[in-house]
Amino acid sequence: MLQTLSQPPSRNLAEHLLAWYDRHHRELPWRVSPAAAKAGKRADPYHIWLSEVMLQQTTVQAVKPYFAKFLTLWPTVGELAAGPVEDVMAAWAGLGYYARARNLKKCADAVATLHGGVFPDTEDGLRSLPGIGDYTSAAVAAIAFNRQAAVMDGNVERVISRLYAIDSPLPGSKPTMKAKVALLTPADRPGDFAQAMMDLGATICTPKRPACALCPLREDCLAFAEHDPERFPVKAKKKDRPVRLGAAFVAVTPEGEVLLRRRVETGLLGGMTEVPTTAWTARIDGGDTAEHAPFEAAWEPCGTIIHVFTHFELRLAVFRARTEKSPADGWWEPVENLEAQALPTVMKKVITQALPLAFAKNPN
DNA sequence: AACGCGGGGAT
DNA sequence: ATCCCAGCGTT
């Protein structure tokens, strides 16, 4: 015991956490369990990369079905690189942060053409690829390639800030916290250590009502000693969310086709598909919101939808019209094909408001 | 360093 | 209502 007590606490802590991880880790589709790893199974870098990009600011539960769909459509990074970006956008529709999908395709192209179809196996090499930043490069390097990289995401920030009772606010304290993680990360099993920290943050060291009684790091935790773990991490307060208004137009032909457009590649919902809308502004000029419709028709108001984005709330008045194919930007898509389009959630809300059965399994 | 960028689940 | 989620790229 004297030996144990005289060891650096960081080494003790990592071993303690890994022992907890061996018993309590979550089973995830892209994860190689410690038992399987001991039997010689290795993580597939393509699977780890794909899952990590999907998991950026996105919950495990939301990612699972998309991860399965992508592996079915594109079993290897080479097949993903060979496919058209439009198919990737359509498959990504609903998952959000669509720049990730464009960069996912760019990254697959770079791996295929610049790296012979094999992912770089170092943190720096990965960091140079599109859509891979500080977190994802460290995570893939550690989990897929067993590199001693310091992995820090929102979960780890919370664990570290509590462990050391860090009072300075995020994001300014991030370098300090990353240095702490680097000191804790073991040369042996760095990937499991990273996943253990994230599992701990996701299941025990939660934002609200953390289960400290079950925490393997309780004895080392300064926030627990203070009896107020929820005080951490300290964050700068965020701005309030403004409201933007606009109108959306769902035009339907007698043949059951809907007018669609493609949004510009950059910015909000970049490269995704939409129905025509007015600009989204703070106020709607006058009361006649149908005046900016894509063409003259008997536009019929059919209610308003509300959609909340990260930095503003959008309220769209929805208009519907039965019409012949009128000259307009975009294309006319049969209703039964809408499910296969790259329609973000806000546009599915608009279309459903105008055509309640548009996305039903049997539209009749 | 600050900001833009989705969508959904938990509280 | 509010917070948060295995963050990244741009300015």
PDB file of N, CA, C and O in Angstrom, chain A residues 72-141:
ATOM      1  N   THR A  72     -23.881   0.417 -44.658  1.00  0.00           N
ATOM      2  CA  THR A  72     -24.572  -0.365 -45.690  1.00  0.00           C
ATOM      3  C   THR A  72     -24.352   0.245 -47.070  1.00  0.00           C
ATOM      4  O   THR A  72     -24.059  -0.466 -48.033  1.00  0.00           O
ATOM      5  N   LEU A  73     -24.490   1.569 -47.152  1.00  0.00           N
ATOM      6  CA  LEU A  73     -24.341   2.247 -48.452  1.00  0.00           C
ATOM      7  C   LEU A  73     -22.896   2.252 -48.920  1.00  0.00           C
ATOM      8  O   LEU A  73     -22.609   2.092 -50.114  1.00  0.00           O
ATOM      9  N   TRP A  74     -21.971   2.475 -47.974  1.00  0.00           N
ATOM     10  CA  TRP A  74     -20.550   2.614 -48.306  1.00  0.00           C
ATOM     11  C   TRP A  74     -19.720   1.816 -47.312  1.00  0.00           C
ATOM     12  O   TRP A  74     -19.248   2.371 -46.298  1.00  0.00           O
ATOM     13  N   PRO A  75     -19.506   0.529 -47.573  1.00  0.00           N
ATOM     14  CA  PRO A  75     -18.809  -0.327 -46.600  1.00  0.00           C
ATOM     15  C   PRO A  75     -17.352   0.057 -46.354  1.00  0.00           C
ATOM     16  O   PRO A  75     -16.794  -0.301 -45.311  1.00  0.00           O
ATOM     17  N   THR A  76     -16.736   0.746 -47.306  1.00  0.00           N
ATOM     18  CA  THR A  76     -15.337   1.149 -47.132  1.00  0.00           C
ATOM     19  C   THR A  76     -15.182   2.624 -47.480  1.00  0.00           C
ATOM     20  O   THR A  76     -16.026   3.209 -48.166  1.00  0.00           O
ATOM     21  N   VAL A  77     -14.082   3.206 -47.042  1.00  0.00           N
ATOM     22  CA  VAL A  77     -13.833   4.614 -47.336  1.00  0.00           C
ATOM     23  C   VAL A  77     -13.657   4.819 -48.839  1.00  0.00           C
ATOM     24  O   VAL A  77     -14.007   5.869 -49.387  1.00  0.00           O
ATOM     25  N   GLY A  78     -13.146   3.799 -49.518  1.00  0.00           N
ATOM     26  CA  GLY A  78     -12.978   3.899 -50.966  1.00  0.00           C
ATOM     27  C   GLY A  78     -14.308   3.991 -51.684  1.00  0.00           C
ATOM     28  O   GLY A  78     -14.463   4.759 -52.649  1.00  0.00           O
ATOM     29  N   GLU A  79     -15.292   3.235 -51.222  1.00  0.00           N
ATOM     30  CA  GLU A  79     -16.621   3.305 -51.839  1.00  0.00           C
ATOM     31  C   GLU A  79     -17.301   4.628 -51.539  1.00  0.00           C
ATOM     32  O   GLU A  79     -18.026   5.164 -52.374  1.00  0.00           O
ATOM     33  N   LEU A  80     -17.064   5.168 -50.331  1.00  0.00           N
ATOM     34  CA  LEU A  80     -17.605   6.483 -50.015  1.00  0.00           C
ATOM     35  C   LEU A  80     -16.997   7.540 -50.933  1.00  0.00           C
ATOM     36  O   LEU A  80     -17.688   8.436 -51.435  1.00  0.00           O
ATOM     37  N   ALA A  81     -15.690   7.423 -51.175  1.00  0.00           N
ATOM     38  CA  ALA A  81     -15.021   8.382 -52.062  1.00  0.00           C
ATOM     39  C   ALA A  81     -15.542   8.255 -53.495  1.00  0.00           C
ATOM     40  O   ALA A  81     -15.613   9.250 -54.216  1.00  0.00           O
ATOM     41  N   ALA A  82     -15.927   7.053 -53.897  1.00  0.00           N
ATOM     42  CA  ALA A  82     -16.362   6.831 -55.282  1.00  0.00           C
ATOM     43  C   ALA A  82     -17.781   7.336 -55.535  1.00  0.00           C
ATOM     44  O   ALA A  82     -18.152   7.580 -56.683  1.00  0.00           O
ATOM     45  N   GLY A  83     -18.570   7.524 -54.482  1.00  0.00           N
ATOM     46  CA  GLY A  83     -19.961   7.918 -54.662  1.00  0.00           C
ATOM     47  C   GLY A  83     -20.124   9.415 -54.837  1.00  0.00           C
ATOM     48  O   GLY A  83     -19.229  10.184 -54.503  1.00  0.00           O
ATOM     49  N   PRO A  84     -21.278   9.850 -55.357  1.00  0.00           N
ATOM     50  CA  PRO A  84     -21.535  11.284 -55.527  1.00  0.00           C
ATOM     51  C   PRO A  84     -21.880  11.956 -54.207  1.00  0.00           C
ATOM     52  O   PRO A  84     -22.508  11.355 -53.333  1.00  0.00           O
ATOM     53  N   VAL A  85     -21.451  13.217 -54.078  1.00  0.00           N
ATOM     54  CA  VAL A  85     -21.665  13.949 -52.830  1.00  0.00           C
ATOM     55  C   VAL A  85     -23.154  14.145 -52.570  1.00  0.00           C
ATOM     56  O   VAL A  85     -23.583  14.197 -51.405  1.00  0.00           O
ATOM     57  N   GLU A  86     -23.967  14.213 -53.632  1.00  0.00           N
ATOM     58  CA  GLU A  86     -25.408  14.381 -53.440  1.00  0.00           C
ATOM     59  C   GLU A  86     -25.998  13.204 -52.661  1.00  0.00           C
ATOM     60  O   GLU A  86     -26.895  13.389 -51.824  1.00  0.00           O
ATOM     61  N   ASP A  87     -25.501  12.002 -52.933  1.00  0.00           N
ATOM     62  CA  ASP A  87     -25.991  10.841 -52.195  1.00  0.00           C
ATOM     63  C   ASP A  87     -25.597  10.921 -50.723  1.00  0.00           C
ATOM     64  O   ASP A  87     -26.358  10.513 -49.836  1.00  0.00           O
ATOM     65  N   VAL A  88     -24.403  11.440 -50.462  1.00  0.00           N
ATOM     66  CA  VAL A  88     -23.951  11.580 -49.073  1.00  0.00           C
ATOM     67  C   VAL A  88     -24.824  12.596 -48.333  1.00  0.00           C
ATOM     68  O   VAL A  88     -25.229  12.365 -47.188  1.00  0.00           O
ATOM     69  N   MET A  89     -25.133  13.715 -49.014  1.00  0.00           N
ATOM     70  CA  MET A  89     -25.982  14.732 -48.384  1.00  0.00           C
ATOM     71  C   MET A  89     -27.374  14.164 -48.075  1.00  0.00           C
ATOM     72  O   MET A  89     -27.935  14.420 -47.006  1.00  0.00           O
ATOM     73  N   ALA A  90     -27.931  13.411 -49.030  1.00  0.00           N
ATOM     74  CA  ALA A  90     -29.265  12.834 -48.817  1.00  0.00           C
ATOM     75  C   ALA A  90     -29.249  11.844 -47.654  1.00  0.00           C
ATOM     76  O   ALA A  90     -30.175  11.799 -46.845  1.00  0.00           O
ATOM     77  N   ALA A  91     -28.163  11.052 -47.556  1.00  0.00           N
ATOM     78  CA  ALA A  91     -28.085  10.074 -46.465  1.00  0.00           C
ATOM     79  C   ALA A  91     -27.880  10.762 -45.120  1.00  0.00           C
ATOM     80  O   ALA A  91     -28.279  10.243 -44.082  1.00  0.00           O
ATOM     81  N   TRP A  92     -27.251  11.938 -45.150  1.00  0.00           N
ATOM     82  CA  TRP A  92     -26.971  12.677 -43.915  1.00  0.00           C
ATOM     83  C   TRP A  92     -28.178  13.488 -43.460  1.00  0.00           C
ATOM     84  O   TRP A  92     -28.243  13.937 -42.300  1.00  0.00           O
ATOM     85  N   ALA A  93     -29.154  13.707 -44.334  1.00  0.00           N
ATOM     86  CA  ALA A  93     -30.291  14.594 -44.046  1.00  0.00           C
ATOM     87  C   ALA A  93     -30.953  14.208 -42.727  1.00  0.00           C
ATOM     88  O   ALA A  93     -31.314  13.047 -42.516  1.00  0.00           O
ATOM     89  N   GLY A  94     -31.120  15.207 -41.836  1.00  0.00           N
ATOM     90  CA  GLY A  94     -31.715  14.979 -40.526  1.00  0.00           C
ATOM     91  C   GLY A  94     -30.708  14.938 -39.399  1.00  0.00           C
ATOM     92  O   GLY A  94     -31.068  15.089 -38.232  1.00  0.00           O
ATOM     93  N   LEU A  95     -29.439  14.727 -39.724  1.00  0.00           N
ATOM     94  CA  LEU A  95     -28.416  14.614 -38.672  1.00  0.00           C
ATOM     95  C   LEU A  95     -27.851  15.976 -38.278  1.00  0.00           C
ATOM     96  O   LEU A  95     -27.293  16.126 -37.189  1.00  0.00           O
ATOM     97  N   GLY A  96     -28.010  16.983 -39.159  1.00  0.00           N
ATOM     98  CA  GLY A  96     -27.595  18.342 -38.804  1.00  0.00           C
ATOM     99  C   GLY A  96     -26.134  18.644 -39.091  1.00  0.00           C
ATOM    100  O   GLY A  96     -25.350  17.746 -39.424  1.00  0.00           O
ATOM    101  N   TYR A  97     -25.791  19.920 -38.933  1.00  0.00           N
ATOM    102  CA  TYR A  97     -24.421  20.399 -39.195  1.00  0.00           C
ATOM    103  C   TYR A  97     -23.908  19.818 -40.513  1.00  0.00           C
ATOM    104  O   TYR A  97     -22.984  19.004 -40.535  1.00  0.00           O
ATOM    105  N   TYR A  98     -24.517  20.277 -41.613  1.00  0.00           N
ATOM    106  CA  TYR A  98     -24.306  19.626 -42.908  1.00  0.00           C
ATOM    107  C   TYR A  98     -22.930  19.854 -43.502  1.00  0.00           C
ATOM    108  O   TYR A  98     -22.532  19.150 -44.439  1.00  0.00           O
ATOM    109  N   ALA A  99     -22.178  20.820 -42.981  1.00  0.00           N
ATOM    110  CA  ALA A  99     -20.778  20.954 -43.406  1.00  0.00           C
ATOM    111  C   ALA A  99     -20.008  19.677 -43.080  1.00  0.00           C
ATOM    112  O   ALA A  99     -19.041  19.341 -43.770  1.00  0.00           O
ATOM    113  N   ARG A 100     -20.459  18.959 -42.056  1.00  0.00           N
ATOM    114  CA  ARG A 100     -19.797  17.683 -41.739  1.00  0.00           C
ATOM    115  C   ARG A 100     -19.910  16.703 -42.881  1.00  0.00           C
ATOM    116  O   ARG A 100     -18.964  15.957 -43.170  1.00  0.00           O
ATOM    117  N   ALA A 101     -21.081  16.673 -43.542  1.00  0.00           N
ATOM    118  CA  ALA A 101     -21.282  15.719 -44.644  1.00  0.00           C
ATOM    119  C   ALA A 101     -20.409  16.094 -45.839  1.00  0.00           C
ATOM    120  O   ALA A 101     -19.815  15.215 -46.481  1.00  0.00           O
ATOM    121  N   ARG A 102     -20.350  17.387 -46.151  1.00  0.00           N
ATOM    122  CA  ARG A 102     -19.488  17.810 -47.262  1.00  0.00           C
ATOM    123  C   ARG A 102     -18.029  17.494 -46.958  1.00  0.00           C
ATOM    124  O   ARG A 102     -17.288  17.008 -47.818  1.00  0.00           O
ATOM    125  N   ASN A 103     -17.602  17.764 -45.695  1.00  0.00           N
ATOM    126  CA  ASN A 103     -16.211  17.484 -45.340  1.00  0.00           C
ATOM    127  C   ASN A 103     -15.937  15.988 -45.230  1.00  0.00           C
ATOM    128  O   ASN A 103     -14.814  15.548 -45.476  1.00  0.00           O
ATOM    129  N   LEU A 104     -16.965  15.221 -44.855  1.00  0.00           N
ATOM    130  CA  LEU A 104     -16.807  13.766 -44.808  1.00  0.00           C
ATOM    131  C   LEU A 104     -16.422  13.251 -46.189  1.00  0.00           C
ATOM    132  O   LEU A 104     -15.486  12.436 -46.343  1.00  0.00           O
ATOM    133  N   LYS A 105     -17.138  13.726 -47.199  1.00  0.00           N
ATOM    134  CA  LYS A 105     -16.850  13.325 -48.579  1.00  0.00           C
ATOM    135  C   LYS A 105     -15.475  13.823 -49.023  1.00  0.00           C
ATOM    136  O   LYS A 105     -14.691  13.075 -49.632  1.00  0.00           O
ATOM    137  N   LYS A 106     -15.144  15.078 -48.700  1.00  0.00           N
ATOM    138  CA  LYS A 106     -13.820  15.610 -49.048  1.00  0.00           C
ATOM    139  C   LYS A 106     -12.715  14.788 -48.391  1.00  0.00           C
ATOM    140  O   LYS A 106     -11.675  14.523 -48.996  1.00  0.00           O
ATOM    141  N   CYS A 107     -12.948  14.406 -47.133  1.00  0.00           N
ATOM    142  CA  CYS A 107     -11.945  13.628 -46.409  1.00  0.00           C
ATOM    143  C   CYS A 107     -11.776  12.248 -47.043  1.00  0.00           C
ATOM    144  O   CYS A 107     -10.645  11.780 -47.224  1.00  0.00           O
ATOM    145  N   ALA A 108     -12.884  11.613 -47.401  1.00  0.00           N
ATOM    146  CA  ALA A 108     -12.801  10.300 -48.057  1.00  0.00           C
ATOM    147  C   ALA A 108     -12.046  10.429 -49.378  1.00  0.00           C
ATOM    148  O   ALA A 108     -11.212   9.570 -49.715  1.00  0.00           O
ATOM    149  N   ASP A 109     -12.322  11.498 -50.135  1.00  0.00           N
ATOM    150  CA  ASP A 109     -11.615  11.711 -51.400  1.00  0.00           C
ATOM    151  C   ASP A 109     -10.114  11.859 -51.152  1.00  0.00           C
ATOM    152  O   ASP A 109      -9.290  11.306 -51.881  1.00  0.00           O
ATOM    153  N   ALA A 110      -9.747  12.631 -50.113  1.00  0.00           N
ATOM    154  CA  ALA A 110      -8.331  12.853 -49.817  1.00  0.00           C
ATOM    155  C   ALA A 110      -7.653  11.560 -49.399  1.00  0.00           C
ATOM    156  O   ALA A 110      -6.519  11.275 -49.820  1.00  0.00           O
ATOM    157  N   VAL A 111      -8.333  10.749 -48.592  1.00  0.00           N
ATOM    158  CA  VAL A 111      -7.752   9.472 -48.174  1.00  0.00           C
ATOM    159  C   VAL A 111      -7.547   8.574 -49.390  1.00  0.00           C
ATOM    160  O   VAL A 111      -6.506   7.918 -49.538  1.00  0.00           O
ATOM    161  N   ALA A 112      -8.540   8.575 -50.298  1.00  0.00           N
ATOM    162  CA  ALA A 112      -8.454   7.694 -51.468  1.00  0.00           C
ATOM    163  C   ALA A 112      -7.349   8.139 -52.419  1.00  0.00           C
ATOM    164  O   ALA A 112      -6.595   7.299 -52.931  1.00  0.00           O
ATOM    165  N   THR A 113      -7.263   9.446 -52.665  1.00  0.00           N
ATOM    166  CA  THR A 113      -6.350   9.913 -53.722  1.00  0.00           C
ATOM    167  C   THR A 113      -4.967  10.277 -53.196  1.00  0.00           C
ATOM    168  O   THR A 113      -3.969  10.076 -53.891  1.00  0.00           O
ATOM    169  N   LEU A 114      -4.908  10.834 -51.965  1.00  0.00           N
ATOM    170  CA  LEU A 114      -3.613  11.298 -51.443  1.00  0.00           C
ATOM    171  C   LEU A 114      -2.920  10.267 -50.561  1.00  0.00           C
ATOM    172  O   LEU A 114      -1.707  10.310 -50.385  1.00  0.00           O
ATOM    173  N   HIS A 115      -3.699   9.345 -49.992  1.00  0.00           N
ATOM    174  CA  HIS A 115      -3.117   8.419 -49.015  1.00  0.00           C
ATOM    175  C   HIS A 115      -3.322   6.955 -49.396  1.00  0.00           C
ATOM    176  O   HIS A 115      -3.244   6.076 -48.543  1.00  0.00           O
ATOM    177  N   GLY A 116      -3.620   6.711 -50.686  1.00  0.00           N
ATOM    178  CA  GLY A 116      -3.735   5.324 -51.144  1.00  0.00           C
ATOM    179  C   GLY A 116      -4.861   4.551 -50.492  1.00  0.00           C
ATOM    180  O   GLY A 116      -4.798   3.326 -50.388  1.00  0.00           O
ATOM    181  N   GLY A 117      -5.902   5.249 -50.048  1.00  0.00           N
ATOM    182  CA  GLY A 117      -7.050   4.573 -49.461  1.00  0.00           C
ATOM    183  C   GLY A 117      -6.859   4.154 -48.021  1.00  0.00           C
ATOM    184  O   GLY A 117      -7.693   3.440 -47.463  1.00  0.00           O
ATOM    185  N   VAL A 118      -5.757   4.609 -47.405  1.00  0.00           N
ATOM    186  CA  VAL A 118      -5.465   4.250 -46.019  1.00  0.00           C
ATOM    187  C   VAL A 118      -5.404   5.523 -45.175  1.00  0.00           C
ATOM    188  O   VAL A 118      -4.753   6.500 -45.545  1.00  0.00           O
ATOM    189  N   PHE A 119      -6.085   5.519 -44.030  1.00  0.00           N
ATOM    190  CA  PHE A 119      -6.068   6.693 -43.164  1.00  0.00           C
ATOM    191  C   PHE A 119      -4.674   6.923 -42.596  1.00  0.00           C
ATOM    192  O   PHE A 119      -3.987   5.954 -42.228  1.00  0.00           O
ATOM    193  N   PRO A 120      -4.227   8.177 -42.484  1.00  0.00           N
ATOM    194  CA  PRO A 120      -2.985   8.466 -41.747  1.00  0.00           C
ATOM    195  C   PRO A 120      -3.109   7.929 -40.322  1.00  0.00           C
ATOM    196  O   PRO A 120      -4.196   7.945 -39.749  1.00  0.00           O
ATOM    197  N   ASP A 121      -2.001   7.477 -39.750  1.00  0.00           N
ATOM    198  CA  ASP A 121      -2.077   6.842 -38.424  1.00  0.00           C
ATOM    199  C   ASP A 121      -1.470   7.707 -37.327  1.00  0.00           C
ATOM    200  O   ASP A 121      -1.161   7.222 -36.249  1.00  0.00           O
ATOM    201  N   THR A 122      -1.304   9.006 -37.611  1.00  0.00           N
ATOM    202  CA  THR A 122      -0.811   9.917 -36.584  1.00  0.00           C
ATOM    203  C   THR A 122      -1.797  11.050 -36.375  1.00  0.00           C
ATOM    204  O   THR A 122      -2.598  11.375 -37.255  1.00  0.00           O
ATOM    205  N   GLU A 123      -1.696  11.682 -35.203  1.00  0.00           N
ATOM    206  CA  GLU A 123      -2.582  12.788 -34.878  1.00  0.00           C
ATOM    207  C   GLU A 123      -2.412  13.926 -35.893  1.00  0.00           C
ATOM    208  O   GLU A 123      -3.392  14.471 -36.400  1.00  0.00           O
ATOM    209  N   ASP A 124      -1.170  14.290 -36.212  1.00  0.00           N
ATOM    210  CA  ASP A 124      -0.933  15.387 -37.147  1.00  0.00           C
ATOM    211  C   ASP A 124      -1.434  15.052 -38.543  1.00  0.00           C
ATOM    212  O   ASP A 124      -2.014  15.893 -39.233  1.00  0.00           O
ATOM    213  N   GLY A 125      -1.189  13.809 -38.973  1.00  0.00           N
ATOM    214  CA  GLY A 125      -1.651  13.415 -40.295  1.00  0.00           C
ATOM    215  C   GLY A 125      -3.162  13.487 -40.403  1.00  0.00           C
ATOM    216  O   GLY A 125      -3.710  13.970 -41.401  1.00  0.00           O
ATOM    217  N   LEU A 126      -3.843  13.021 -39.394  1.00  0.00           N
ATOM    218  CA  LEU A 126      -5.311  13.066 -39.386  1.00  0.00           C
ATOM    219  C   LEU A 126      -5.812  14.508 -39.310  1.00  0.00           C
ATOM    220  O   LEU A 126      -6.772  14.887 -39.981  1.00  0.00           O
ATOM    221  N   ARG A 127      -5.141  15.322 -38.516  1.00  0.00           N
ATOM    222  CA  ARG A 127      -5.551  16.708 -38.289  1.00  0.00           C
ATOM    223  C   ARG A 127      -5.555  17.518 -39.586  1.00  0.00           C
ATOM    224  O   ARG A 127      -6.256  18.525 -39.700  1.00  0.00           O
ATOM    225  N   SER A 128      -4.780  17.086 -40.571  1.00  0.00           N
ATOM    226  CA  SER A 128      -4.676  17.831 -41.830  1.00  0.00           C
ATOM    227  C   SER A 128      -5.842  17.548 -42.767  1.00  0.00           C
ATOM    228  O   SER A 128      -5.961  18.194 -43.807  1.00  0.00           O
ATOM    229  N   LEU A 129      -6.700  16.593 -42.430  1.00  0.00           N
ATOM    230  CA  LEU A 129      -7.789  16.206 -43.335  1.00  0.00           C
ATOM    231  C   LEU A 129      -9.047  17.043 -43.068  1.00  0.00           C
ATOM    232  O   LEU A 129      -9.270  17.505 -41.948  1.00  0.00           O
ATOM    233  N   PRO A 130      -9.891  17.217 -44.109  1.00  0.00           N
ATOM    234  CA  PRO A 130     -11.110  18.033 -43.945  1.00  0.00           C
ATOM    235  C   PRO A 130     -12.047  17.459 -42.891  1.00  0.00           C
ATOM    236  O   PRO A 130     -12.290  16.246 -42.855  1.00  0.00           O
ATOM    237  N   GLY A 131     -12.561  18.328 -42.037  1.00  0.00           N
ATOM    238  CA  GLY A 131     -13.537  17.921 -41.038  1.00  0.00           C
ATOM    239  C   GLY A 131     -12.947  17.274 -39.809  1.00  0.00           C
ATOM    240  O   GLY A 131     -13.694  16.851 -38.917  1.00  0.00           O
ATOM    241  N   ILE A 132     -11.613  17.175 -39.748  1.00  0.00           N
ATOM    242  CA  ILE A 132     -10.943  16.576 -38.592  1.00  0.00           C
ATOM    243  C   ILE A 132     -10.173  17.658 -37.859  1.00  0.00           C
ATOM    244  O   ILE A 132      -9.215  18.205 -38.390  1.00  0.00           O
ATOM    245  N   GLY A 133     -10.613  17.963 -36.640  1.00  0.00           N
ATOM    246  CA  GLY A 133      -9.980  18.995 -35.830  1.00  0.00           C
ATOM    247  C   GLY A 133      -9.241  18.402 -34.651  1.00  0.00           C
ATOM    248  O   GLY A 133      -8.813  17.245 -34.686  1.00  0.00           O
ATOM    249  N   ASP A 134      -9.078  19.198 -33.614  1.00  0.00           N
ATOM    250  CA  ASP A 134      -8.298  18.773 -32.442  1.00  0.00           C
ATOM    251  C   ASP A 134      -8.891  17.520 -31.805  1.00  0.00           C
ATOM    252  O   ASP A 134      -8.174  16.580 -31.477  1.00  0.00           O
ATOM    253  N   TYR A 135     -10.200  17.522 -31.599  1.00  0.00           N
ATOM    254  CA  TYR A 135     -10.808  16.375 -30.943  1.00  0.00           C
ATOM    255  C   TYR A 135     -10.713  15.117 -31.798  1.00  0.00           C
ATOM    256  O   TYR A 135     -10.233  14.071 -31.349  1.00  0.00           O
ATOM    257  N   THR A 136     -11.204  15.190 -33.036  1.00  0.00           N
ATOM    258  CA  THR A 136     -11.331  13.990 -33.861  1.00  0.00           C
ATOM    259  C   THR A 136      -9.971  13.395 -34.216  1.00  0.00           C
ATOM    260  O   THR A 136      -9.809  12.169 -34.239  1.00  0.00           O
ATOM    261  N   SER A 137      -8.971  14.252 -34.457  1.00  0.00           N
ATOM    262  CA  SER A 137      -7.634  13.718 -34.757  1.00  0.00           C
ATOM    263  C   SER A 137      -7.094  12.941 -33.562  1.00  0.00           C
ATOM    264  O   SER A 137      -6.539  11.847 -33.726  1.00  0.00           O
ATOM    265  N   ALA A 138      -7.275  13.483 -32.369  1.00  0.00           N
ATOM    266  CA  ALA A 138      -6.784  12.787 -31.175  1.00  0.00           C
ATOM    267  C   ALA A 138      -7.575  11.502 -30.939  1.00  0.00           C
ATOM    268  O   ALA A 138      -7.003  10.460 -30.598  1.00  0.00           O
ATOM    269  N   ALA A 139      -8.894  11.570 -31.144  1.00  0.00           N
ATOM    270  CA  ALA A 139      -9.728  10.398 -30.879  1.00  0.00           C
ATOM    271  C   ALA A 139      -9.392   9.257 -31.834  1.00  0.00           C
ATOM    272  O   ALA A 139      -9.229   8.106 -31.415  1.00  0.00           O
ATOM    273  N   VAL A 140      -9.282   9.551 -33.133  1.00  0.00           N
ATOM    274  CA  VAL A 140      -8.986   8.492 -34.101  1.00  0.00           C
ATOM    275  C   VAL A 140      -7.575   7.966 -33.874  1.00  0.00           C
ATOM    276  O   VAL A 140      -7.332   6.748 -33.936  1.00  0.00           O
ATOM    277  N   ALA A 141      -6.620   8.863 -33.601  1.00  0.00           N
ATOM    278  CA  ALA A 141      -5.242   8.417 -33.359  1.00  0.00           C
ATOM    279  C   ALA A 141      -5.181   7.483 -32.154  1.00  0.00           C
ATOM    280  O   ALA A 141      -4.497   6.457 -32.187  1.00  0.00           O
TER     281      ALA A 141
END
